mmCIF file of C-alpha atoms in Angstrom:
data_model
loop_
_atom_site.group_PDB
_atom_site.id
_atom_site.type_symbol
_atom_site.label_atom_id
_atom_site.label_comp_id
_atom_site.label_asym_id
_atom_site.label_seq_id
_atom_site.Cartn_x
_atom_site.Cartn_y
_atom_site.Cartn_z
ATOM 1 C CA UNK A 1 25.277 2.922 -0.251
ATOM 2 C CA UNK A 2 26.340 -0.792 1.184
ATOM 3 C CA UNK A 3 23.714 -3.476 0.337
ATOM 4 C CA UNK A 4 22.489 -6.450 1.368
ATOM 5 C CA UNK A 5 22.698 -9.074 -1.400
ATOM 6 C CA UNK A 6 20.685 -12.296 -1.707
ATOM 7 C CA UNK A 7 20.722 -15.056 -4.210
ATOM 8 C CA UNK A 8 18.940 -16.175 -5.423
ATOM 9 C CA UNK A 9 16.344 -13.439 -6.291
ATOM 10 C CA UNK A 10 13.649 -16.340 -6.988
ATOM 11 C CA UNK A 11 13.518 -20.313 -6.581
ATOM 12 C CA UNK A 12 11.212 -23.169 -7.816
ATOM 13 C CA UNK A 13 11.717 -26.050 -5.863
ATOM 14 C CA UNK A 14 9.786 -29.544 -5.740
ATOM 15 C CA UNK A 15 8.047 -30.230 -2.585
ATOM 16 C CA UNK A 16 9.827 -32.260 -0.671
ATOM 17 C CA UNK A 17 13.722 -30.865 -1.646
ATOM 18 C CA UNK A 18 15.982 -28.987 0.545
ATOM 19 C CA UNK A 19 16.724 -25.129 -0.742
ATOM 20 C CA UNK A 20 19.721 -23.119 0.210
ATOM 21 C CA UNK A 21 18.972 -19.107 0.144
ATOM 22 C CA UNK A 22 22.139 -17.128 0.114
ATOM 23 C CA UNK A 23 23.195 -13.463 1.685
ATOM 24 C CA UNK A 24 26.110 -11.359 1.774
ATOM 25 C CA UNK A 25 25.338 -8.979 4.545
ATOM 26 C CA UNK A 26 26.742 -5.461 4.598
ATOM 27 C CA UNK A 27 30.557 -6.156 5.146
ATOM 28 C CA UNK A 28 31.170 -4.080 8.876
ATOM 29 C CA UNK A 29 27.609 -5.429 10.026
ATOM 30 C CA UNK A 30 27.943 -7.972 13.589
ATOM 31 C CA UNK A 31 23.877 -9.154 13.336
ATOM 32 C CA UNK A 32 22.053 -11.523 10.982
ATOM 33 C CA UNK A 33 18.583 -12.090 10.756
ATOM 34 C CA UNK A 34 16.293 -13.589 8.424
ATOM 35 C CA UNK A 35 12.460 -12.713 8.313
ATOM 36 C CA UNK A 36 9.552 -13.905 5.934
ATOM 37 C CA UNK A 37 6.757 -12.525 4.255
ATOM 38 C CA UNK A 38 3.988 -14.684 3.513
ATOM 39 C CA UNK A 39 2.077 -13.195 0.043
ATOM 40 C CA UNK A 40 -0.368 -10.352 1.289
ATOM 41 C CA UNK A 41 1.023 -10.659 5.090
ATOM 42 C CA UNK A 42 3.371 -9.693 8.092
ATOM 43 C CA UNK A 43 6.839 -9.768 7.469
ATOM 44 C CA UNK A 44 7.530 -12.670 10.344
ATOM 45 C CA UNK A 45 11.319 -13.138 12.003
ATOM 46 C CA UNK A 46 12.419 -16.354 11.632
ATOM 47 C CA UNK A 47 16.287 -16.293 13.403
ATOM 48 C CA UNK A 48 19.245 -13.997 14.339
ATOM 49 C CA UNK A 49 22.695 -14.916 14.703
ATOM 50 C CA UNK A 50 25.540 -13.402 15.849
ATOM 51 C CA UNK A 51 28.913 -13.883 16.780
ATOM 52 C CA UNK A 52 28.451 -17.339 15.030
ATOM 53 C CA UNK A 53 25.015 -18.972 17.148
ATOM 54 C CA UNK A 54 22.081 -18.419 16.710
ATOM 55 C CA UNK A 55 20.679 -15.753 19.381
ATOM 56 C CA UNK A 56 17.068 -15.725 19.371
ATOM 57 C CA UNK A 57 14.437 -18.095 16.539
ATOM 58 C CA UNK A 58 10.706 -18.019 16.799
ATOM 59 C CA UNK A 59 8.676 -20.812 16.585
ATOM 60 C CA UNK A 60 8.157 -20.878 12.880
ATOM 61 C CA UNK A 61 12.380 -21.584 12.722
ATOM 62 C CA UNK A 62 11.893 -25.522 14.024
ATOM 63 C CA UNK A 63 14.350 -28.293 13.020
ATOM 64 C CA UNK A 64 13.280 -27.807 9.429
ATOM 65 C CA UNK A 65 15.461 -24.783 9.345
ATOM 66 C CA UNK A 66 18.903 -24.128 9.678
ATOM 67 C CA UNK A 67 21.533 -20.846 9.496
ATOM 68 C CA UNK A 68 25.228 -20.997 8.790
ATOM 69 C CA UNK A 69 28.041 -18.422 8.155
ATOM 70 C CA UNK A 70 29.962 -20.586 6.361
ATOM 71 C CA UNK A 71 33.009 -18.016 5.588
ATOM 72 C CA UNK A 72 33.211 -14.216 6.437
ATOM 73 C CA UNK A 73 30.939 -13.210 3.836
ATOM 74 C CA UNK A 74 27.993 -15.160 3.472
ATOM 75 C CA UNK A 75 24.735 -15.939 5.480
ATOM 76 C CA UNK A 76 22.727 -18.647 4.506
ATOM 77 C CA UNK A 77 19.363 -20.134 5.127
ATOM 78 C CA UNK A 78 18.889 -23.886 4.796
ATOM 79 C CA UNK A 79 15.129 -25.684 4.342
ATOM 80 C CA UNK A 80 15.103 -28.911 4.291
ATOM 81 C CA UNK A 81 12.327 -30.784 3.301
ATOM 82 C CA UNK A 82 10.080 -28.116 1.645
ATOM 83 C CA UNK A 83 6.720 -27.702 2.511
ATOM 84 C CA UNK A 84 4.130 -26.025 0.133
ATOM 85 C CA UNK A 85 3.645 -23.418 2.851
ATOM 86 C CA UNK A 86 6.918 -22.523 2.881
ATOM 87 C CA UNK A 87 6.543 -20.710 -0.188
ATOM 88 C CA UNK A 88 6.705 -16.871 0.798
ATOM 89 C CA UNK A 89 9.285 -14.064 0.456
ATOM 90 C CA UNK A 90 12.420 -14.299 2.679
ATOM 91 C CA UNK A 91 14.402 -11.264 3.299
ATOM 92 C CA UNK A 92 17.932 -11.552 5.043
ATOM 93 C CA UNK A 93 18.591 -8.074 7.222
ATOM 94 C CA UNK A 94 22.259 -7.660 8.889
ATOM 95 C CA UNK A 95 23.169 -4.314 11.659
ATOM 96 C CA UNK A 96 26.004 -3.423 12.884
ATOM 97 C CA UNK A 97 24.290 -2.778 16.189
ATOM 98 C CA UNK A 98 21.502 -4.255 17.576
ATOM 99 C CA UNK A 99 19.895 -1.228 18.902
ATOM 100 C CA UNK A 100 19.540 -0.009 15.578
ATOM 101 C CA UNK A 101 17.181 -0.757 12.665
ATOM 102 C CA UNK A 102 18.618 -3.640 9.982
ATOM 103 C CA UNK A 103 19.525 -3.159 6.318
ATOM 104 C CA UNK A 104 16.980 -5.576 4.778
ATOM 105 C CA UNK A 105 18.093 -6.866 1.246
ATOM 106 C CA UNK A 106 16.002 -7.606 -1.663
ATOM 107 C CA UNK A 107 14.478 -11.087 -0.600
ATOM 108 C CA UNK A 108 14.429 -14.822 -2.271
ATOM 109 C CA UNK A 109 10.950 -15.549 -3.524
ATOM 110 C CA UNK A 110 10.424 -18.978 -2.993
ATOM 111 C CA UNK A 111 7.877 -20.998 -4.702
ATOM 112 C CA UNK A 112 7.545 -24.451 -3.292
ATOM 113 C CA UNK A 113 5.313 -26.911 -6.111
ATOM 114 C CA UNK B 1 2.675 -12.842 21.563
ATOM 115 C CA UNK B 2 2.831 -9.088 20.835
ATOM 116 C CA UNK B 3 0.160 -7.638 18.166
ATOM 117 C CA UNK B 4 1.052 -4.728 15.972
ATOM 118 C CA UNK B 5 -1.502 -3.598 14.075
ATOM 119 C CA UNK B 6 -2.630 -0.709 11.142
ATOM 120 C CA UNK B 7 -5.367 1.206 11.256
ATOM 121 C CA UNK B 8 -6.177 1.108 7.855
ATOM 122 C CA UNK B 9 -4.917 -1.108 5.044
ATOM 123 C CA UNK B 10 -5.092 1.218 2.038
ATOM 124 C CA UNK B 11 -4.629 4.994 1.750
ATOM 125 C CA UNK B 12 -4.899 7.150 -1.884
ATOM 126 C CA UNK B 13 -3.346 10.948 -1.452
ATOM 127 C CA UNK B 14 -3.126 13.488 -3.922
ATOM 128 C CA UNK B 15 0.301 14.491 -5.259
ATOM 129 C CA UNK B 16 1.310 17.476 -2.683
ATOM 130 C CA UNK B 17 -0.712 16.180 -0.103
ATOM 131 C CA UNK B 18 0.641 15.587 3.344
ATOM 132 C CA UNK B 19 0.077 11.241 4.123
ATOM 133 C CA UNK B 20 -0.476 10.077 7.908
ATOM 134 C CA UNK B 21 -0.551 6.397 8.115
ATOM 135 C CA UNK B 22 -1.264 4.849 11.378
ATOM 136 C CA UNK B 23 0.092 2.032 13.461
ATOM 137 C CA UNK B 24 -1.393 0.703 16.985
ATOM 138 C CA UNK B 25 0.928 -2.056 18.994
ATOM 139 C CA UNK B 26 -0.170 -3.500 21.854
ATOM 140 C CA UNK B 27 3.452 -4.093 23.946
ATOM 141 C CA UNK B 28 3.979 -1.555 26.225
ATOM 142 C CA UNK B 29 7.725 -2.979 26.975
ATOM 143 C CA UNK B 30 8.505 -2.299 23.172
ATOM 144 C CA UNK B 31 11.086 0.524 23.284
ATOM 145 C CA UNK B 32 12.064 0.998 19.749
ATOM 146 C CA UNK B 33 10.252 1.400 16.838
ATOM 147 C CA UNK B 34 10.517 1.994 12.971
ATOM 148 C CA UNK B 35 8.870 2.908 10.046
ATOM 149 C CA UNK B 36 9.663 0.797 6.485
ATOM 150 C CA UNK B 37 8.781 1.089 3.524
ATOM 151 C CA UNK B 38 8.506 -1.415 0.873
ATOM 152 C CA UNK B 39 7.849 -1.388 -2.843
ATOM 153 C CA UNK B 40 6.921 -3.931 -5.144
ATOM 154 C CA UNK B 41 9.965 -6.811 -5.527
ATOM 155 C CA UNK B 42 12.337 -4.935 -2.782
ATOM 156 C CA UNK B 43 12.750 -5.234 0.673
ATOM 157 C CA UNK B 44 11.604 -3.162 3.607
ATOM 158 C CA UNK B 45 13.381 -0.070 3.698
ATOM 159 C CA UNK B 46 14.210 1.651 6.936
ATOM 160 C CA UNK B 47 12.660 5.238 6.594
ATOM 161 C CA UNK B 48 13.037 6.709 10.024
ATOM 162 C CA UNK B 49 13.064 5.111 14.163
ATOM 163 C CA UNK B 50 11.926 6.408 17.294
ATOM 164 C CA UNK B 51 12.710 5.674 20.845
ATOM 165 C CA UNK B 52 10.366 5.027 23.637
ATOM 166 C CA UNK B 53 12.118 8.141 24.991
ATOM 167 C CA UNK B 54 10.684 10.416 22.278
ATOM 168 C CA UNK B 55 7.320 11.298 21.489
ATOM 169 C CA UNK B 56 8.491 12.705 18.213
ATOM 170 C CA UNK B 57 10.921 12.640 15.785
ATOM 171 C CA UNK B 58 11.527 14.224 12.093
ATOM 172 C CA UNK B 59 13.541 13.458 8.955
ATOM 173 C CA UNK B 60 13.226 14.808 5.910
ATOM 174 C CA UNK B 61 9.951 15.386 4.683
ATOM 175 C CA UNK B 62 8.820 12.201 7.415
ATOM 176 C CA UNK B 63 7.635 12.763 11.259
ATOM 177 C CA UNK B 64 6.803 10.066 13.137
ATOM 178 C CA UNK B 65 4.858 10.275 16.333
ATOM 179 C CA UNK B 66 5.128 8.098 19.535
ATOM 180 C CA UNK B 67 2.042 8.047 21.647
ATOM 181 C CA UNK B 68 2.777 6.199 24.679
ATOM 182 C CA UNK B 69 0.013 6.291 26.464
ATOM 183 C CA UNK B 70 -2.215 4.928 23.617
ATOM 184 C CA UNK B 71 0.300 2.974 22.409
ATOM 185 C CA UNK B 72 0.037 4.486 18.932
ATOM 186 C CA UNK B 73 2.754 5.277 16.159
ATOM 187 C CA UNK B 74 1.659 7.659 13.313
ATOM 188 C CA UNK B 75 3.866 8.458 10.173
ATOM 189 C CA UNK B 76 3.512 11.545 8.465
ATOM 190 C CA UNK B 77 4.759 12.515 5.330
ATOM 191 C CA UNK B 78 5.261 16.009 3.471
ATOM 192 C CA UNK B 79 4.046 17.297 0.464
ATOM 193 C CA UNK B 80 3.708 12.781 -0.949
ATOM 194 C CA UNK B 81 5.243 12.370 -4.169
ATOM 195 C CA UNK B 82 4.333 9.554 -6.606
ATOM 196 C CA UNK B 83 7.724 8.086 -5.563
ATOM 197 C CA UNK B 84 6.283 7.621 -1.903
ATOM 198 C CA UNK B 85 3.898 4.931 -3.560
ATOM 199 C CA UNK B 86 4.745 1.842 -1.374
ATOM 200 C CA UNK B 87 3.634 -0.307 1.244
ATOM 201 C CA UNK B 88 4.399 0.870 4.849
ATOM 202 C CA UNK B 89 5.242 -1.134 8.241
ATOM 203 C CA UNK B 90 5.595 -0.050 11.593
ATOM 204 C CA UNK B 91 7.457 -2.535 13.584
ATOM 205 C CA UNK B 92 8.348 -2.524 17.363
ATOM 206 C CA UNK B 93 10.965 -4.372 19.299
ATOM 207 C CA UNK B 94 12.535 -4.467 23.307
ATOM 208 C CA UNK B 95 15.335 -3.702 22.649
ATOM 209 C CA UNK B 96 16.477 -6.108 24.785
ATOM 210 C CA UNK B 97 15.496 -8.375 22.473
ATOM 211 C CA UNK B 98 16.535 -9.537 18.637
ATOM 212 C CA UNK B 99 13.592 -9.357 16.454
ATOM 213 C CA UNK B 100 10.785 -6.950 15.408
ATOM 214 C CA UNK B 101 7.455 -7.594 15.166
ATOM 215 C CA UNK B 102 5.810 -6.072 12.161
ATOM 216 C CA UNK B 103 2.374 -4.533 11.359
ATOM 217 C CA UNK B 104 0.501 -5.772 8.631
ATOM 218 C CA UNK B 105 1.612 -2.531 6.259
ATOM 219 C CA UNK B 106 -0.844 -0.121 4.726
ATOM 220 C CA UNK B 107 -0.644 0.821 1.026
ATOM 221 C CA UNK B 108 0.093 4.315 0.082
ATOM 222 C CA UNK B 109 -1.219 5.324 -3.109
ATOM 223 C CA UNK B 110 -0.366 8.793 -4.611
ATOM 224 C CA UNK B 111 -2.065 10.041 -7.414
ATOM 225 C CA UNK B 112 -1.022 12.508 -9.211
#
């Protein structure tokens, strides 16, 4: 059954330093997303992209965040600056059609110190 | 914002036991909703979806229920298995929108 893959599965970073989290969506899939889960709550959207722009961010996704497709394979997730309260799980999802339910992959613990 | 919301946070079934976990969201545009399940270290899972069209729909071994006019989502599952151990979300979207907003989860527990 296709995955979604994300690398890596956990990162340590210093307060302060930018973090890259990587995806390889399922390979026929059109929509990207990337949520968060905060230890013990809601899993929380953070930004969904499509046909290379981003379509729709919430208000935790401010300039501190950025997306990129940077070849045909991979999604990634920028943070720059870290914040301690950035720590949290963050799970890339991709569809092939919006009206359907995403393909979630395993999720990037980060750990912000 | 919108508000999706569980009942109750933990649940503990006996092996063979049918489950019903609950799920109330307070949107009345949302128009699509799912059911995940997630287990320690993996993502959420899609386990079965419903459309505001539907008041019920069934998989295998899962139901879920769409109560429109109480705005209430209900998963059932058949005859649990320790395997069915997990946290579960409901989470509702417009579906003319991008993103789903997600319950808090309750914890299924089977014991067997």
């Amino acid at each position: 059954e296709p995955e979604v893959t994300q690398t890596p599965s956990h990162q340590v970073t210093q307060m302060g330093q930018e973090v890259i989290l990587r995806c390889v969506p399922i390979s026929n899939h059109l929509y990207f997303y990337w949520y968060r889960q905060i230890l013990g709550q809601k899993v929380e959207f953070l930004v969904s992209f499509y046909n290379n722009e981003i379509s729709e961010k919430s208000e935790i996704f401010d300039d501190q965040f950025s997306v990129e497709r940077p070849d045909g394979s991979n999604f990634t997730l920028k943070i720059r600056s870290t914040k301690l309260e950035d720590s949290a799980m963050y799970f890339c999802a991709s569809s092939e059609d919006r009206r359907y339910g995403y393909t979630f992959g395993s999720g990037t613990r980060l750990t912000v110190v | 914002g919108e508000s999706v919301g569980l009942h109750l946070p933990t649940l503990s079934v006996q092996e063979g036991d049918n489950s019903i976990i609950n799920c109330a969201y307070s949107n009345s545009a949302s128009d699509y909703f799912i059911w995940y399940k997630q287990e320690s270290g993996k993502g959420p899972q899609f386990i079965i979806d419903i459309r505001s069209n539907m008041d019920k729909r069934q998989g295998q071994r899962v139901t879920v229920l769409l109560n429109k006019t109480v705005k209430h989502l209900s998963l059932q599952i058949a005859a649990t298995q320790p395997g069915d151990s997990a946290v579960y979300f409901c989470a509702e979207t417009i579906n003319t929108g991008n993103q789903f907003y997600f319950g808090t989860g309750t914890s299924l527990t089977v014991i067997p």
